[in-house]
Coordinates of C-alpha atoms and ligand atoms in Angstrom, one line a residue:
M1 CA -6.3 -39.1 -21.2
S2 CA -7.2 -37.9 -17.7
I3 CA -5.0 -35.7 -15.5
L4 CA -4.5 -38.9 -13.3
D5 CA -3.2 -40.8 -16.3
V6 CA -0.7 -38.1 -17.0
L7 CA 0.5 -37.8 -13.4
Q8 CA 0.6 -41.6 -12.9
G9 CA 2.1 -42.8 -16.1
N10 CA 4.3 -39.8 -17.0
R11 CA 2.5 -40.0 -20.3
G12 CA 1.4 -37.0 -22.3
L13 CA 4.2 -34.9 -20.7
M14 CA 6.3 -32.5 -22.8
P15 CA 9.7 -33.9 -23.9
E16 CA 12.6 -32.4 -22.0
S17 CA 14.1 -31.2 -25.3
Y18 CA 11.6 -28.3 -25.4
K19 CA 13.0 -26.9 -22.2
T20 CA 16.4 -26.2 -23.8
L21 CA 15.1 -24.3 -26.8
S22 CA 15.8 -20.6 -27.0
V23 CA 12.9 -18.1 -26.6
A24 CA 13.5 -16.7 -30.0
D25 CA 13.4 -20.1 -31.6
M26 CA 10.2 -21.0 -29.8
E27 CA 8.5 -17.7 -30.7
R28 CA 9.5 -18.1 -34.4
R29 CA 8.1 -21.7 -34.5
V30 CA 4.8 -20.7 -32.8
A31 CA 4.4 -17.7 -35.2
E32 CA 5.0 -19.9 -38.2
L33 CA 2.5 -22.5 -37.1
K34 CA -0.1 -19.8 -36.4
Q35 CA 0.5 -18.4 -39.9
K36 CA 0.3 -21.9 -41.5
W37 CA -2.9 -22.9 -39.8
G38 CA -4.7 -19.5 -40.0
P39 CA -8.3 -19.5 -38.8
K40 CA -8.3 -23.3 -38.5
L41 CA -6.4 -22.8 -35.3
L42 CA -7.7 -20.6 -32.4
I43 CA -5.7 -19.7 -29.3
P44 CA -7.9 -18.3 -26.5
G45 CA -5.9 -17.0 -23.5
H46 CA -7.3 -16.3 -20.0
H47 CA -6.2 -13.0 -18.4
Y48 CA -4.0 -14.9 -15.9
Q49 CA -1.8 -16.4 -18.5
K50 CA 1.9 -15.4 -18.8
D51 CA 2.9 -12.7 -21.3
E52 CA 5.0 -15.3 -23.2
V53 CA 1.8 -17.1 -24.0
I54 CA -0.7 -14.2 -24.2
Q55 CA 1.3 -12.6 -27.0
F56 CA 0.1 -15.4 -29.2
A57 CA -3.5 -15.5 -28.1
D58 CA -6.2 -14.7 -30.7
I59 CA -8.6 -13.7 -28.0
T60 CA -8.1 -12.9 -24.4
G61 CA -10.8 -12.6 -21.8
D62 CA -12.4 -13.6 -18.5
S63 CA -14.1 -16.9 -18.1
L64 CA -17.4 -15.6 -19.5
Q65 CA -15.9 -14.1 -22.6
L66 CA -13.9 -17.2 -23.3
A67 CA -17.0 -19.4 -22.9
Q68 CA -19.0 -17.1 -25.2
M69 CA -16.2 -17.2 -27.8
A70 CA -16.1 -21.0 -27.7
A71 CA -19.9 -21.1 -28.3
Q72 CA -19.6 -18.8 -31.3
N73 CA -16.6 -20.0 -33.1
Q74 CA -17.3 -22.3 -36.1
E75 CA -14.1 -22.0 -38.0
A76 CA -11.4 -23.5 -35.9
E77 CA -10.5 -27.1 -36.2
F78 CA -8.2 -26.9 -33.2
I79 CA -8.7 -24.7 -30.1
V80 CA -5.5 -24.6 -28.1
F81 CA -6.8 -23.3 -24.8
C82 CA -4.4 -21.3 -22.7
G83 CA -6.1 -21.4 -19.3
V84 CA -6.9 -24.2 -16.9
H85 CA -8.7 -27.5 -17.2
F86 CA -12.2 -26.5 -16.4
M87 CA -12.0 -23.7 -19.0
A88 CA -10.9 -26.2 -21.7
E89 CA -13.7 -28.6 -20.7
T90 CA -16.2 -25.8 -21.0
A91 CA -14.8 -24.9 -24.4
D92 CA -15.1 -28.5 -25.5
M93 CA -18.7 -28.8 -24.4
L94 CA -19.7 -25.6 -26.2
T95 CA -17.9 -26.3 -29.5
A96 CA -19.0 -28.7 -32.3
D97 CA -17.8 -32.3 -32.3
R98 CA -15.6 -31.6 -35.4
Q99 CA -13.6 -29.1 -33.3
T100 CA -10.9 -30.4 -31.0
V101 CA -9.9 -28.6 -27.8
V102 CA -6.3 -29.0 -26.5
L103 CA -4.9 -28.0 -23.2
P104 CA -1.1 -27.6 -23.6
D105 CA -0.4 -29.0 -20.2
M106 CA -2.8 -31.4 -18.6
R107 CA -1.5 -30.6 -15.2
A108 CA -3.0 -27.1 -15.4
G109 CA -6.0 -27.7 -13.1
C110 CA -7.7 -25.4 -10.6
S111 CA -7.5 -26.2 -6.9
M112 CA -10.9 -24.6 -6.3
A113 CA -12.6 -26.9 -8.9
D114 CA -11.1 -29.9 -7.1
M115 CA -12.8 -28.9 -3.9
A116 CA -16.2 -30.4 -5.0
N117 CA -16.4 -33.9 -6.3
M118 CA -19.4 -35.9 -7.3
E119 CA -19.6 -38.2 -4.3
Q120 CA -19.5 -35.2 -1.9
T121 CA -22.1 -33.4 -4.0
E122 CA -24.5 -36.3 -4.1
R123 CA -24.2 -36.7 -0.4
A124 CA -24.7 -33.0 0.3
W125 CA -27.8 -33.0 -2.0
K126 CA -29.4 -36.0 -0.3
H127 CA -28.7 -34.5 3.1
L128 CA -30.1 -31.1 2.2
Q129 CA -33.2 -32.5 0.5
E130 CA -33.9 -34.4 3.7
L131 CA -33.4 -31.2 5.7
V132 CA -35.4 -28.7 3.6
G133 CA -37.2 -30.7 0.9
D134 CA -37.4 -29.8 -2.8
T135 CA -36.7 -26.1 -2.2
I136 CA -33.1 -25.9 -3.6
I137 CA -31.7 -24.9 -7.0
P138 CA -28.0 -25.7 -7.5
L139 CA -25.6 -23.2 -9.1
T140 CA -22.0 -23.8 -9.8
Y141 CA -19.2 -21.4 -10.5
V142 CA -17.7 -22.3 -13.9
N143 CA -14.6 -23.2 -11.9
S144 CA -15.8 -26.7 -11.4
T145 CA -15.6 -30.0 -13.2
A146 CA -17.8 -31.0 -16.1
E147 CA -19.4 -33.6 -13.8
I148 CA -20.5 -31.0 -11.3
K149 CA -21.9 -28.8 -14.1
A150 CA -23.8 -31.9 -15.3
F151 CA -25.2 -32.4 -11.8
V152 CA -26.3 -28.8 -11.7
G153 CA -27.8 -29.0 -15.2
R154 CA -29.7 -32.2 -14.2
H155 CA -31.3 -30.5 -11.2
G156 CA -32.5 -27.4 -13.1
G157 CA -29.6 -25.1 -12.2
A158 CA -27.0 -23.0 -14.1
T159 CA -23.4 -22.2 -14.1
V160 CA -22.2 -18.7 -13.2
T161 CA -19.0 -16.7 -13.8
S162 CA -17.7 -13.8 -11.7
S163 CA -19.1 -11.4 -14.4
N164 CA -22.7 -12.6 -14.3
A165 CA -23.1 -14.1 -10.8
K166 CA -25.5 -11.4 -9.8
Q167 CA -27.9 -11.9 -12.7
V168 CA -27.8 -15.7 -12.4
L169 CA -28.5 -15.6 -8.6
E170 CA -31.4 -13.3 -9.3
W171 CA -32.7 -15.7 -11.9
A172 CA -32.2 -18.7 -9.5
L173 CA -34.1 -17.1 -6.7
K174 CA -37.1 -16.8 -8.9
Q175 CA -37.0 -20.6 -9.6
K176 CA -36.6 -21.9 -6.0
E177 CA -36.6 -20.7 -2.4
R178 CA -32.9 -21.3 -1.8
I179 CA -29.7 -21.8 -3.7
L180 CA -26.8 -24.3 -3.2
F181 CA -23.8 -22.5 -4.5
L182 CA -20.7 -24.6 -5.5
P183 CA -17.8 -24.6 -5.1
D184 CA -16.6 -21.0 -4.1
Q185 CA -18.1 -19.8 -0.8
H186 CA -16.7 -16.4 -1.3
L187 CA -18.1 -15.6 -4.8
G188 CA -21.5 -17.0 -3.5
R189 CA -21.4 -14.9 -0.3
N190 CA -20.2 -11.7 -1.9
T191 CA -22.8 -11.9 -4.7
A192 CA -25.7 -12.8 -2.4
Y193 CA -24.8 -10.0 0.0
D194 CA -24.7 -7.6 -2.9
L195 CA -28.3 -8.7 -3.7
G196 CA -29.4 -7.7 -0.2
I197 CA -29.4 -11.1 1.4
P198 CA -28.1 -10.8 5.0
L199 CA -25.2 -13.0 6.1
D200 CA -27.4 -14.8 8.7
E201 CA -29.5 -16.1 5.9
M202 CA -26.5 -17.9 4.5
A203 CA -25.2 -21.3 5.7
V204 CA -22.0 -23.2 4.8
W205 CA -22.0 -26.8 3.6
N206 CA -18.8 -28.5 4.8
P207 CA -18.1 -31.4 2.4
M208 CA -15.4 -32.8 4.7
T209 CA -17.8 -33.3 7.7
D210 CA -21.1 -33.5 5.7
Q211 CA -22.5 -30.8 7.9
L212 CA -24.4 -27.6 7.4
E213 CA -22.6 -24.9 9.4
T214 CA -25.3 -22.6 10.7
E215 CA -26.4 -21.4 14.1
R216 CA -29.9 -21.0 12.9
D217 CA -32.7 -23.2 11.7
P218 CA -31.6 -24.6 8.3
A219 CA -35.0 -23.7 6.9
T220 CA -34.0 -20.0 7.2
A221 CA -31.0 -20.4 5.0
K222 CA -31.6 -18.8 1.6
I223 CA -28.1 -19.4 0.3
I224 CA -26.1 -22.6 1.1
L225 CA -22.4 -22.0 0.3
W226 CA -20.1 -24.9 -0.5
K227 CA -17.0 -24.6 1.7
G228 CA -14.5 -24.1 -1.2
H229 CA -12.2 -21.3 -2.0
C230 CA -9.4 -20.1 -4.3
S231 CA -5.9 -20.6 -2.8
V232 CA -4.6 -17.6 -4.7
H233 CA -7.3 -15.1 -3.6
E234 CA -7.4 -16.2 0.0
K235 CA -3.9 -14.7 0.2
F236 CA -5.4 -11.2 0.2
T237 CA -6.3 -10.1 3.7
V238 CA -8.0 -7.3 5.5
D239 CA -4.5 -6.5 7.0
H240 CA -3.2 -5.9 3.5
V241 CA -5.9 -3.4 2.8
R242 CA -5.4 -1.7 6.1
S243 CA -1.6 -1.4 5.8
I244 CA -1.8 -0.1 2.2
R245 CA -4.4 2.5 3.2
E246 CA -2.3 3.6 6.2
R247 CA 0.5 4.3 3.8
D248 CA -1.7 6.0 1.1
K249 CA -5.2 7.1 2.1
N250 CA -6.1 7.9 -1.5
I251 CA -5.2 4.6 -3.0
R252 CA -8.1 2.7 -4.5
V253 CA -8.4 -1.0 -3.7
I254 CA -9.9 -3.3 -6.4
V255 CA -10.3 -7.0 -5.9
H256 CA -11.7 -10.2 -7.5
P257 CA -14.9 -11.5 -5.8
E258 CA -13.1 -14.8 -5.0
C259 CA -11.5 -12.8 -2.1
S260 CA -13.2 -13.1 1.3
Y261 CA -16.3 -11.2 2.2
E262 CA -14.2 -9.0 4.7
V263 CA -11.7 -8.1 2.0
V264 CA -14.4 -7.3 -0.6
Q265 CA -16.3 -5.2 1.9
F266 CA -13.1 -3.3 2.8
A267 CA -12.1 -2.7 -0.9
D268 CA -13.4 0.1 -3.0
C269 CA -14.8 -2.2 -5.7
A270 CA -14.8 -5.9 -6.7
G271 CA -15.4 -7.7 -10.0
S272 CA -14.2 -10.2 -12.6
T273 CA -10.8 -9.9 -14.3
K274 CA -12.5 -8.0 -17.1
F275 CA -14.1 -5.6 -14.7
I276 CA -10.7 -5.0 -13.0
I277 CA -9.1 -4.2 -16.4
D278 CA -12.0 -2.1 -17.6
T279 CA -12.2 -0.1 -14.4
I280 CA -8.5 0.7 -14.3
R281 CA -8.4 1.6 -18.0
A282 CA -11.3 4.0 -17.5
A283 CA -9.9 5.8 -14.4
E284 CA -8.4 9.2 -14.4
P285 CA -4.7 9.1 -15.3
G286 CA -2.6 9.1 -12.1
T287 CA -5.0 7.1 -10.1
R288 CA -3.3 4.9 -7.5
W289 CA -4.5 1.3 -7.4
A290 CA -3.9 -1.7 -5.2
V291 CA -5.1 -4.8 -7.0
G292 CA -6.2 -8.0 -5.4
T293 CA -5.9 -10.7 -8.1
E294 CA -3.5 -13.0 -9.8
M295 CA 0.0 -11.7 -10.4
N296 CA 0.4 -12.1 -14.1
L297 CA -2.7 -9.9 -14.7
V298 CA -1.5 -7.3 -12.2
Q299 CA 1.9 -7.1 -13.9
R300 CA 0.3 -6.9 -17.3
I301 CA -2.1 -4.0 -16.3
K302 CA 0.9 -2.2 -14.8
Q303 CA 2.7 -2.3 -18.2
Q304 CA -0.4 -1.6 -20.3
Y305 CA -1.6 1.4 -18.3
P306 CA 1.6 3.2 -17.3
E307 CA -0.4 6.4 -16.7
Q308 CA -1.9 4.7 -13.6
Q309 CA 0.0 3.7 -10.5
I310 CA -0.6 0.1 -9.9
E311 CA 0.6 -2.3 -7.3
S312 CA -0.5 -5.7 -5.9
L313 CA -2.6 -5.6 -2.8
N314 CA -0.3 -8.3 -1.4
P315 CA 3.4 -7.3 -1.7
D316 CA 4.4 -10.9 -1.9
M317 CA 2.2 -11.3 -5.0
C318 CA 0.0 -14.3 -5.7
P319 CA 0.6 -16.4 -8.8
C320 CA -1.8 -19.1 -9.8
L321 CA 0.6 -22.0 -10.1
T322 CA -1.6 -24.1 -12.3
M323 CA -2.3 -21.3 -14.7
N324 CA 1.5 -20.8 -14.9
R325 CA 2.0 -24.4 -16.1
I326 CA 1.0 -23.2 -19.6
D327 CA 4.2 -21.6 -20.9
L328 CA 5.8 -21.0 -24.2
P329 CA 7.4 -24.5 -24.5
H330 CA 4.1 -26.2 -23.8
L331 CA 2.3 -24.0 -26.3
L332 CA 4.9 -24.8 -28.9
W333 CA 4.8 -28.5 -28.1
A334 CA 0.9 -28.6 -28.3
L335 CA 1.0 -26.8 -31.7
E336 CA 3.7 -29.0 -33.2
Q337 CA 1.9 -32.2 -32.1
I338 CA -1.2 -30.9 -33.9
D339 CA 0.8 -30.1 -36.9
Q340 CA 2.2 -33.6 -36.9
G341 CA -1.3 -35.1 -36.7
E342 CA -0.7 -36.4 -33.2
P343 CA -2.4 -33.9 -30.9
V344 CA -1.7 -34.2 -27.1
G345 CA -3.7 -32.8 -24.2
V346 CA -7.0 -33.4 -26.0
I347 CA -10.0 -32.6 -23.8
R348 CA -13.1 -34.6 -24.5
V349 CA -16.0 -34.6 -22.1
G350 CA -18.1 -37.8 -22.3
E351 CA -21.5 -37.5 -24.1
Q352 CA -23.8 -38.0 -21.1
V353 CA -21.9 -35.5 -18.9
R354 CA -21.7 -33.1 -21.8
Q355 CA -25.5 -33.1 -22.5
E356 CA -26.4 -32.3 -18.9
A357 CA -23.6 -29.8 -18.3
V358 CA -24.5 -27.9 -21.5
L359 CA -28.0 -27.4 -20.0
A360 CA -26.4 -25.6 -17.1
L361 CA -24.0 -23.6 -19.4
N362 CA -26.8 -22.6 -21.8
R363 CA -29.1 -21.5 -19.0
M364 CA -26.3 -19.2 -17.9
L365 CA -25.5 -18.0 -21.5
A366 CA -29.2 -17.2 -22.0
I367 CA -29.3 -14.9 -18.9
R368 CA -28.4 -11.3 -19.8
Ligands
LIG401 P1 -12.7 -14.5 -14.3 O1 -14.0 -15.1 -14.7 O2 -12.9 -13.2 -13.5 O3 -11.7 -14.4 -15.4 O4 -12.0 -15.4 -13.2 C1 -11.6 -16.7 -13.4 C2 -10.8 -17.3 -12.3 O5 -10.4 -18.4 -12.3 C3 -10.4 -16.3 -11.3 O6 -9.6 -17.0 -10.4
LIG402 FE1 -8.5 -21.7 -9.8 FE2 -7.8 -19.7 -8.2 FE3 -6.2 -20.3 -10.2 FE4 -8.6 -19.1 -10.6 S1 -6.8 -18.3 -9.6 S2 -7.8 -20.8 -11.8 S3 -9.8 -20.1 -9.0 S4 -6.7 -21.6 -8.4

């Protein structure tokens, strides 16, 4: 069932009765089902998930860790993925056919992944080939649909995550003269800049106007950035960094590379959700941090590392609304449906798309 089916037909939505259950009752029932199913059930949880869900996760991680885990797990019959749709699709493509991946709420999408569709991508590719010939390798952030990953796989490219973007870009630049980077312009720009590529060698492809935005000859563009972004991370601005530093000149600013180039340049450091956690964990006790990433994670690190002084870079905090759709009632509902032999939210990527998308995923997983 696609997300569209769910939204249009109101099918596959959790019954209202789950919303009136007490937390204690839900927690007890989830714990019992986990106990009953043992290793035949695996619950991966992305770092942005709510605590009420994360407490039941068998493994937590950033996108790369969760993809690696999916590729390695042989035992689980059901993988109840607590994250967003593209992550569950990736898990489905990297697990065996006998394993079933379930997303507890099919409405848990990613607005960034929706910023590149196949029609736009085919149009962009044709246009760019006419402009610069067969000189481009496509890369896609894992925050993209399985179809986009398949497109990239078909054209010799790879997926990237925020933890391995640098290595994958380095690899890609050995394959072809230039890169088309989908769909997050910020991760692409920040990573390429880190590798020493100047901003004037980067152009932006606008999928709304079908135009390459550059003041220079397109042939000089080494990196072509898709004009997409994360609606959560765009809410961190240079003004936030400035005002926090005015208040506290010793505070360290750490952000996710989905933030804009200006914010990343102004911050002390940038990296994936895992990098943010590891860096704060390893810091001297008493270090003051302003963190530019999703609010559930910021709040969790605050609780887990009370010896550090942690606050959000944006005082209004930024939740990822789609990540937040996975909550305790949805987790319980997904597990009870599995237990009754009627799983809901099953993610199954079609065979043709899977084969090509896996090429892109495996190229990424092979790069160290
Ligand atoms: P990570 O790979 O850093 O976990 O990021 C995933 C994501 O969606 C961030 O918005
Ligand atoms: Fe997508 Fe941004 Fe949410 Fe990550 S934080 S899942 S990129 S909308």
